[in-house]
Amino acid sequence: MSASRSTTYKAAGWIAVIALFIWALTGLELTGFQPTTWILTKSMLSGLVHPDWAYVYIPEGEDLLRSLLETLSISYLGNFVSAVVCIPFAFWAAANMSRFRAVSGTGKLFLSVVRTIPEIIMALIFIKAVGPNAFAGVMALGLHSVGMLGKLYAEAIENMDMGPTEAMTAVGANIWQRMAFAVVPQVIPDFISYTLYRFEINVRSATLLGVIGAGGIGTPLIFALNARQWPRVGIILIGIIVTVSVIDYISGTLRKRIV
């Protein structure tokens, strides 16, 4: 009986997936390809396989290396700001740091609200406030990452061993002593690992934010795309791929040694 019921559930699940797929396709308006599609595709592929190597370094002006360095700076500063700011919110949201469920619940709700706002929306808001520059990108990444890092930090706090904290409470230690000698030593490795992981994501996000004017490599990329300078687009994409790959490798190696 249970096997028959399991088969029925699987069949119903597959039917639901197929029905959703068909429903999604019916909402698409397939207009076909434009007459110039193949010409543009050929030009784009030709430019991508023949990148503009001269753009890598230009002594007297903007080049690939300077734009990538700005992207890394935006990512690092945004990550640093969020890693520091989210710590009190993480303790606020951790269920084992409060006697009342409502306290940690409001903390979790706050972090959920913050991380549901995309970086692009935050960047557009900060661009209106401080102008289209790298500072807007730093603030957007920093604020958005507070929600994500705060959630991960809170989970690390909730998963720690409460034995040392209870032992220090039994001998009369105050809250600051418990934090310094029982809580922080346990959660620091996880905090560093999550921060490095978030830095990987922020490098990619900083590239996207540059497209809307928040600084970084995305700005020259969108200019090159609009001007259809495919060789320059090719070298910029190569620079992004190499940079992200190197950051991922270094971050992954460090996280394996820390955790």
PDB file of N, CA, C and O in Angstrom, residues 24-80:
ATOM      1  N   ALA A  24       4.484  27.836 -18.275  1.00  0.00           N
ATOM      2  CA  ALA A  24       5.509  28.856 -18.444  1.00  0.00           C
ATOM      3  C   ALA A  24       5.784  29.139 -19.913  1.00  0.00           C
ATOM      4  O   ALA A  24       5.990  30.289 -20.320  1.00  0.00           O
ATOM      5  N   LEU A  25       5.783  28.089 -20.750  1.00  0.00           N
ATOM      6  CA  LEU A  25       6.022  28.283 -22.181  1.00  0.00           C
ATOM      7  C   LEU A  25       4.904  29.080 -22.840  1.00  0.00           C
ATOM      8  O   LEU A  25       5.153  29.878 -23.751  1.00  0.00           O
ATOM      9  N   THR A  26       3.673  28.871 -22.390  1.00  0.00           N
ATOM     10  CA  THR A  26       2.551  29.597 -23.000  1.00  0.00           C
ATOM     11  C   THR A  26       2.625  31.090 -22.715  1.00  0.00           C
ATOM     12  O   THR A  26       2.015  31.885 -23.436  1.00  0.00           O
ATOM     13  N   GLY A  27       3.369  31.476 -21.682  1.00  0.00           N
ATOM     14  CA  GLY A  27       3.506  32.904 -21.362  1.00  0.00           C
ATOM     15  C   GLY A  27       4.600  33.603 -22.138  1.00  0.00           C
ATOM     16  O   GLY A  27       4.754  34.826 -22.038  1.00  0.00           O
ATOM     17  N   LEU A  28       5.363  32.849 -22.929  1.00  0.00           N
ATOM     18  CA  LEU A  28       6.442  33.444 -23.711  1.00  0.00           C
ATOM     19  C   LEU A  28       5.937  33.832 -25.097  1.00  0.00           C
ATOM     20  O   LEU A  28       5.183  33.088 -25.732  1.00  0.00           O
ATOM     21  N   GLU A  29       6.394  34.986 -25.542  1.00  0.00           N
ATOM     22  CA  GLU A  29       6.053  35.440 -26.887  1.00  0.00           C
ATOM     23  C   GLU A  29       7.260  35.213 -27.786  1.00  0.00           C
ATOM     24  O   GLU A  29       8.233  35.971 -27.766  1.00  0.00           O
ATOM     25  N   LEU A  30       7.237  34.144 -28.571  1.00  0.00           N
ATOM     26  CA  LEU A  30       8.343  33.783 -29.440  1.00  0.00           C
ATOM     27  C   LEU A  30       8.204  34.524 -30.760  1.00  0.00           C
ATOM     28  O   LEU A  30       7.326  34.199 -31.588  1.00  0.00           O
ATOM     29  N   THR A  31       9.033  35.543 -30.957  1.00  0.00           N
ATOM     30  CA  THR A  31       8.948  36.371 -32.164  1.00  0.00           C
ATOM     31  C   THR A  31       9.982  35.997 -33.208  1.00  0.00           C
ATOM     32  O   THR A  31      10.032  36.602 -34.283  1.00  0.00           O
ATOM     33  N   GLY A  32      10.860  35.040 -32.897  1.00  0.00           N
ATOM     34  CA  GLY A  32      11.869  34.637 -33.857  1.00  0.00           C
ATOM     35  C   GLY A  32      13.095  35.530 -33.805  1.00  0.00           C
ATOM     36  O   GLY A  32      13.208  36.426 -32.954  1.00  0.00           O
ATOM     37  N   PHE A  33      14.039  35.314 -34.710  1.00  0.00           N
ATOM     38  CA  PHE A  33      15.279  36.067 -34.757  1.00  0.00           C
ATOM     39  C   PHE A  33      15.142  37.275 -35.676  1.00  0.00           C
ATOM     40  O   PHE A  33      14.412  37.249 -36.671  1.00  0.00           O
ATOM     41  N   GLN A  34      15.859  38.337 -35.317  1.00  0.00           N
ATOM     42  CA  GLN A  34      15.913  39.522 -36.156  1.00  0.00           C
ATOM     43  C   GLN A  34      16.785  39.243 -37.380  1.00  0.00           C
ATOM     44  O   GLN A  34      17.676  38.383 -37.351  1.00  0.00           O
ATOM     45  N   PRO A  35      16.584  39.996 -38.480  1.00  0.00           N
ATOM     46  CA  PRO A  35      17.397  39.766 -39.686  1.00  0.00           C
ATOM     47  C   PRO A  35      18.889  39.964 -39.475  1.00  0.00           C
ATOM     48  O   PRO A  35      19.706  39.351 -40.160  1.00  0.00           O
ATOM     49  N   THR A  36      19.237  40.861 -38.524  1.00  0.00           N
ATOM     50  CA  THR A  36      20.661  41.160 -38.299  1.00  0.00           C
ATOM     51  C   THR A  36      21.282  40.289 -37.214  1.00  0.00           C
ATOM     52  O   THR A  36      22.431  40.519 -36.830  1.00  0.00           O
ATOM     53  N   THR A  37      20.534  39.298 -36.724  1.00  0.00           N
ATOM     54  CA  THR A  37      21.032  38.493 -35.607  1.00  0.00           C
ATOM     55  C   THR A  37      22.330  37.775 -35.957  1.00  0.00           C
ATOM     56  O   THR A  37      23.304  37.811 -35.189  1.00  0.00           O
ATOM     57  N   TRP A  38      22.364  37.117 -37.122  1.00  0.00           N
ATOM     58  CA  TRP A  38      23.537  36.320 -37.465  1.00  0.00           C
ATOM     59  C   TRP A  38      24.742  37.205 -37.780  1.00  0.00           C
ATOM     60  O   TRP A  38      25.875  36.834 -37.483  1.00  0.00           O
ATOM     61  N   ILE A  39      24.502  38.377 -38.338  1.00  0.00           N
ATOM     62  CA  ILE A  39      25.609  39.308 -38.601  1.00  0.00           C
ATOM     63  C   ILE A  39      26.223  39.785 -37.295  1.00  0.00           C
ATOM     64  O   ILE A  39      27.460  39.807 -37.126  1.00  0.00           O
ATOM     65  N   LEU A  40      25.373  40.166 -36.352  1.00  0.00           N
ATOM     66  CA  LEU A  40      25.862  40.618 -35.050  1.00  0.00           C
ATOM     67  C   LEU A  40      26.550  39.478 -34.303  1.00  0.00           C
ATOM     68  O   LEU A  40      27.571  39.687 -33.637  1.00  0.00           O
ATOM     69  N   THR A  41      25.992  38.281 -34.400  1.00  0.00           N
ATOM     70  CA  THR A  41      26.599  37.129 -33.711  1.00  0.00           C
ATOM     71  C   THR A  41      27.983  36.846 -34.267  1.00  0.00           C
ATOM     72  O   THR A  41      28.928  36.576 -33.509  1.00  0.00           O
ATOM     73  N   LYS A  42      28.115  36.909 -35.573  1.00  0.00           N
ATOM     74  CA  LYS A  42      29.423  36.671 -36.201  1.00  0.00           C
ATOM     75  C   LYS A  42      30.431  37.723 -35.776  1.00  0.00           C
ATOM     76  O   LYS A  42      31.589  37.405 -35.449  1.00  0.00           O
ATOM     77  N   SER A  43      30.000  38.990 -35.763  1.00  0.00           N
ATOM     78  CA  SER A  43      30.900  40.072 -35.351  1.00  0.00           C
ATOM     79  C   SER A  43      31.291  39.925 -33.883  1.00  0.00           C
ATOM     80  O   SER A  43      32.454  40.145 -33.509  1.00  0.00           O
ATOM     81  N   MET A  44      30.331  39.533 -33.050  1.00  0.00           N
ATOM     82  CA  MET A  44      30.605  39.382 -31.628  1.00  0.00           C
ATOM     83  C   MET A  44      31.600  38.253 -31.376  1.00  0.00           C
ATOM     84  O   MET A  44      32.569  38.408 -30.639  1.00  0.00           O
ATOM     85  N   LEU A  45      31.385  37.111 -32.009  1.00  0.00           N
ATOM     86  CA  LEU A  45      32.291  35.978 -31.815  1.00  0.00           C
ATOM     87  C   LEU A  45      33.682  36.289 -32.342  1.00  0.00           C
ATOM     88  O   LEU A  45      34.692  35.898 -31.731  1.00  0.00           O
ATOM     89  N   SER A  46      33.764  37.013 -33.470  1.00  0.00           N
ATOM     90  CA  SER A  46      35.064  37.398 -34.005  1.00  0.00           C
ATOM     91  C   SER A  46      35.809  38.303 -33.035  1.00  0.00           C
ATOM     92  O   SER A  46      37.020  38.158 -32.839  1.00  0.00           O
ATOM     93  N   GLY A  47      35.085  39.236 -32.409  1.00  0.00           N
ATOM     94  CA  GLY A  47      35.731  40.126 -31.443  1.00  0.00           C
ATOM     95  C   GLY A  47      36.141  39.412 -30.181  1.00  0.00           C
ATOM     96  O   GLY A  47      37.195  39.699 -29.602  1.00  0.00           O
ATOM     97  N   LEU A  48      35.333  38.447 -29.752  1.00  0.00           N
ATOM     98  CA  LEU A  48      35.642  37.731 -28.518  1.00  0.00           C
ATOM     99  C   LEU A  48      36.868  36.840 -28.655  1.00  0.00           C
ATOM    100  O   LEU A  48      37.613  36.648 -27.693  1.00  0.00           O
ATOM    101  N   VAL A  49      37.069  36.279 -29.846  1.00  0.00           N
ATOM    102  CA  VAL A  49      38.239  35.420 -30.035  1.00  0.00           C
ATOM    103  C   VAL A  49      39.472  36.206 -30.456  1.00  0.00           C
ATOM    104  O   VAL A  49      40.566  35.647 -30.550  1.00  0.00           O
ATOM    105  N   HIS A  50      39.294  37.503 -30.695  1.00  0.00           N
ATOM    106  CA  HIS A  50      40.425  38.392 -30.983  1.00  0.00           C
ATOM    107  C   HIS A  50      40.359  39.585 -30.032  1.00  0.00           C
ATOM    108  O   HIS A  50      40.040  40.706 -30.441  1.00  0.00           O
ATOM    109  N   PRO A  51      40.611  39.349 -28.738  1.00  0.00           N
ATOM    110  CA  PRO A  51      40.464  40.413 -27.734  1.00  0.00           C
ATOM    111  C   PRO A  51      41.449  41.559 -27.945  1.00  0.00           C
ATOM    112  O   PRO A  51      42.512  41.393 -28.550  1.00  0.00           O
ATOM    113  N   ASP A  52      41.072  42.712 -27.414  1.00  0.00           N
ATOM    114  CA  ASP A  52      41.898  43.924 -27.510  1.00  0.00           C
ATOM    115  C   ASP A  52      42.941  43.907 -26.393  1.00  0.00           C
ATOM    116  O   ASP A  52      42.738  44.466 -25.322  1.00  0.00           O
ATOM    117  N   TRP A  53      44.081  43.281 -26.647  1.00  0.00           N
ATOM    118  CA  TRP A  53      45.114  43.155 -25.618  1.00  0.00           C
ATOM    119  C   TRP A  53      45.721  44.505 -25.242  1.00  0.00           C
ATOM    120  O   TRP A  53      46.258  44.660 -24.143  1.00  0.00           O
ATOM    121  N   ALA A  54      45.634  45.480 -26.127  1.00  0.00           N
ATOM    122  CA  ALA A  54      46.186  46.804 -25.816  1.00  0.00           C
ATOM    123  C   ALA A  54      45.433  47.478 -24.673  1.00  0.00           C
ATOM    124  O   ALA A  54      45.962  48.386 -24.029  1.00  0.00           O
ATOM    125  N   TYR A  55      44.196  47.034 -24.422  1.00  0.00           N
ATOM    126  CA  TYR A  55      43.389  47.642 -23.356  1.00  0.00           C
ATOM    127  C   TYR A  55      43.780  47.143 -21.970  1.00  0.00           C
ATOM    128  O   TYR A  55      43.340  47.699 -20.965  1.00  0.00           O
ATOM    129  N   VAL A  56      44.607  46.122 -21.903  1.00  0.00           N
ATOM    130  CA  VAL A  56      44.997  45.582 -20.591  1.00  0.00           C
ATOM    131  C   VAL A  56      45.661  46.648 -19.739  1.00  0.00           C
ATOM    132  O   VAL A  56      45.356  46.802 -18.547  1.00  0.00           O
ATOM    133  N   TYR A  57      46.574  47.395 -20.322  1.00  0.00           N
ATOM    134  CA  TYR A  57      47.251  48.462 -19.568  1.00  0.00           C
ATOM    135  C   TYR A  57      47.477  49.660 -20.477  1.00  0.00           C
ATOM    136  O   TYR A  57      48.115  49.533 -21.527  1.00  0.00           O
ATOM    137  N   ILE A  58      46.928  50.804 -20.072  1.00  0.00           N
ATOM    138  CA  ILE A  58      47.102  52.064 -20.789  1.00  0.00           C
ATOM    139  C   ILE A  58      47.676  53.064 -19.792  1.00  0.00           C
ATOM    140  O   ILE A  58      46.964  53.483 -18.861  1.00  0.00           O
ATOM    141  N   PRO A  59      48.935  53.451 -19.902  1.00  0.00           N
ATOM    142  CA  PRO A  59      49.574  54.299 -18.883  1.00  0.00           C
ATOM    143  C   PRO A  59      48.839  55.603 -18.629  1.00  0.00           C
ATOM    144  O   PRO A  59      48.764  56.072 -17.485  1.00  0.00           O
ATOM    145  N   GLU A  60      48.279  56.223 -19.682  1.00  0.00           N
ATOM    146  CA  GLU A  60      47.718  57.562 -19.515  1.00  0.00           C
ATOM    147  C   GLU A  60      46.207  57.590 -19.296  1.00  0.00           C
ATOM    148  O   GLU A  60      45.618  58.672 -19.235  1.00  0.00           O
ATOM    149  N   GLY A  61      45.569  56.445 -19.165  1.00  0.00           N
ATOM    150  CA  GLY A  61      44.117  56.478 -19.013  1.00  0.00           C
ATOM    151  C   GLY A  61      43.539  55.229 -18.391  1.00  0.00           C
ATOM    152  O   GLY A  61      44.249  54.393 -17.837  1.00  0.00           O
ATOM    153  N   GLU A  62      42.192  55.087 -18.529  1.00  0.00           N
ATOM    154  CA  GLU A  62      41.480  53.945 -17.949  1.00  0.00           C
ATOM    155  C   GLU A  62      41.810  52.679 -18.728  1.00  0.00           C
ATOM    156  O   GLU A  62      41.838  52.673 -19.951  1.00  0.00           O
ATOM    157  N   ASP A  63      42.052  51.604 -18.009  1.00  0.00           N
ATOM    158  CA  ASP A  63      42.367  50.335 -18.652  1.00  0.00           C
ATOM    159  C   ASP A  63      41.764  49.185 -17.857  1.00  0.00           C
ATOM    160  O   ASP A  63      41.069  49.390 -16.855  1.00  0.00           O
ATOM    161  N   LEU A  64      42.047  47.971 -18.298  1.00  0.00           N
ATOM    162  CA  LEU A  64      41.469  46.786 -17.680  1.00  0.00           C
ATOM    163  C   LEU A  64      41.977  46.588 -16.256  1.00  0.00           C
ATOM    164  O   LEU A  64      41.189  46.299 -15.342  1.00  0.00           O
ATOM    165  N   LEU A  65      43.263  46.737 -16.044  1.00  0.00           N
ATOM    166  CA  LEU A  65      43.840  46.494 -14.722  1.00  0.00           C
ATOM    167  C   LEU A  65      43.283  47.473 -13.694  1.00  0.00           C
ATOM    168  O   LEU A  65      42.968  47.079 -12.563  1.00  0.00           O
ATOM    169  N   ARG A  66      43.158  48.736 -14.048  1.00  0.00           N
ATOM    170  CA  ARG A  66      42.612  49.722 -13.111  1.00  0.00           C
ATOM    171  C   ARG A  66      41.147  49.423 -12.784  1.00  0.00           C
ATOM    172  O   ARG A  66      40.724  49.545 -11.632  1.00  0.00           O
ATOM    173  N   SER A  67      40.386  49.027 -13.798  1.00  0.00           N
ATOM    174  CA  SER A  67      38.968  48.716 -13.560  1.00  0.00           C
ATOM    175  C   SER A  67      38.808  47.474 -12.683  1.00  0.00           C
ATOM    176  O   SER A  67      37.945  47.434 -11.791  1.00  0.00           O
ATOM    177  N   LEU A  68      39.642  46.453 -12.922  1.00  0.00           N
ATOM    178  CA  LEU A  68      39.581  45.264 -12.085  1.00  0.00           C
ATOM    179  C   LEU A  68      40.005  45.566 -10.658  1.00  0.00           C
ATOM    180  O   LEU A  68      39.422  45.041  -9.692  1.00  0.00           O
ATOM    181  N   LEU A  69      41.011  46.415 -10.495  1.00  0.00           N
ATOM    182  CA  LEU A  69      41.446  46.797  -9.156  1.00  0.00           C
ATOM    183  C   LEU A  69      40.339  47.553  -8.424  1.00  0.00           C
ATOM    184  O   LEU A  69      40.118  47.329  -7.224  1.00  0.00           O
ATOM    185  N   GLU A  70      39.628  48.399  -9.139  1.00  0.00           N
ATOM    186  CA  GLU A  70      38.506  49.116  -8.520  1.00  0.00           C
ATOM    187  C   GLU A  70      37.401  48.148  -8.118  1.00  0.00           C
ATOM    188  O   GLU A  70      36.792  48.285  -7.051  1.00  0.00           O
ATOM    189  N   THR A  71      37.147  47.149  -8.968  1.00  0.00           N
ATOM    190  CA  THR A  71      36.134  46.141  -8.639  1.00  0.00           C
ATOM    191  C   THR A  71      36.512  45.377  -7.380  1.00  0.00           C
ATOM    192  O   THR A  71      35.667  45.151  -6.493  1.00  0.00           O
ATOM    193  N   LEU A  72      37.765  44.967  -7.278  1.00  0.00           N
ATOM    194  CA  LEU A  72      38.226  44.259  -6.079  1.00  0.00           C
ATOM    195  C   LEU A  72      38.147  45.157  -4.854  1.00  0.00           C
ATOM    196  O   LEU A  72      37.820  44.689  -3.753  1.00  0.00           O
ATOM    197  N   SER A  73      38.451  46.429  -5.013  1.00  0.00           N
ATOM    198  CA  SER A  73      38.374  47.366  -3.885  1.00  0.00           C
ATOM    199  C   SER A  73      36.937  47.511  -3.399  1.00  0.00           C
ATOM    200  O   SER A  73      36.676  47.505  -2.185  1.00  0.00           O
ATOM    201  N   ILE A  74      35.995  47.630  -4.346  1.00  0.00           N
ATOM    202  CA  ILE A  74      34.581  47.729  -3.973  1.00  0.00           C
ATOM    203  C   ILE A  74      34.135  46.462  -3.238  1.00  0.00           C
ATOM    204  O   ILE A  74      33.448  46.531  -2.214  1.00  0.00           O
ATOM    205  N   SER A  75      34.542  45.311  -3.754  1.00  0.00           N
ATOM    206  CA  SER A  75      34.163  44.042  -3.134  1.00  0.00           C
ATOM    207  C   SER A  75      34.737  43.916  -1.728  1.00  0.00           C
ATOM    208  O   SER A  75      34.043  43.515  -0.791  1.00  0.00           O
ATOM    209  N   TYR A  76      36.010  44.253  -1.596  1.00  0.00           N
ATOM    210  CA  TYR A  76      36.673  44.101  -0.296  1.00  0.00           C
ATOM    211  C   TYR A  76      36.077  45.050   0.743  1.00  0.00           C
ATOM    212  O   TYR A  76      35.765  44.631   1.867  1.00  0.00           O
ATOM    213  N   LEU A  77      35.921  46.323   0.370  1.00  0.00           N
ATOM    214  CA  LEU A  77      35.388  47.286   1.330  1.00  0.00           C
ATOM    215  C   LEU A  77      33.947  46.960   1.700  1.00  0.00           C
ATOM    216  O   LEU A  77      33.560  47.046   2.875  1.00  0.00           O
ATOM    217  N   GLY A  78      33.138  46.583   0.708  1.00  0.00           N
ATOM    218  CA  GLY A  78      31.760  46.199   1.016  1.00  0.00           C
ATOM    219  C   GLY A  78      31.701  44.979   1.916  1.00  0.00           C
ATOM    220  O   GLY A  78      30.878  44.912   2.837  1.00  0.00           O
ATOM    221  N   ASN A  79      32.581  44.029   1.677  1.00  0.00           N
ATOM    222  CA  ASN A  79      32.627  42.824   2.501  1.00  0.00           C
ATOM    223  C   ASN A  79      33.088  43.147   3.923  1.00  0.00           C
ATOM    224  O   ASN A  79      32.561  42.613   4.903  1.00  0.00           O
ATOM    225  N   PHE A  80      34.085  44.026   4.041  1.00  0.00           N
ATOM    226  CA  PHE A  80      34.598  44.398   5.359  1.00  0.00           C
ATOM    227  C   PHE A  80      33.527  45.121   6.176  1.00  0.00           C
ATOM    228  O   PHE A  80      33.336  44.836   7.371  1.00  0.00           O
TER     229      PHE A  80
END
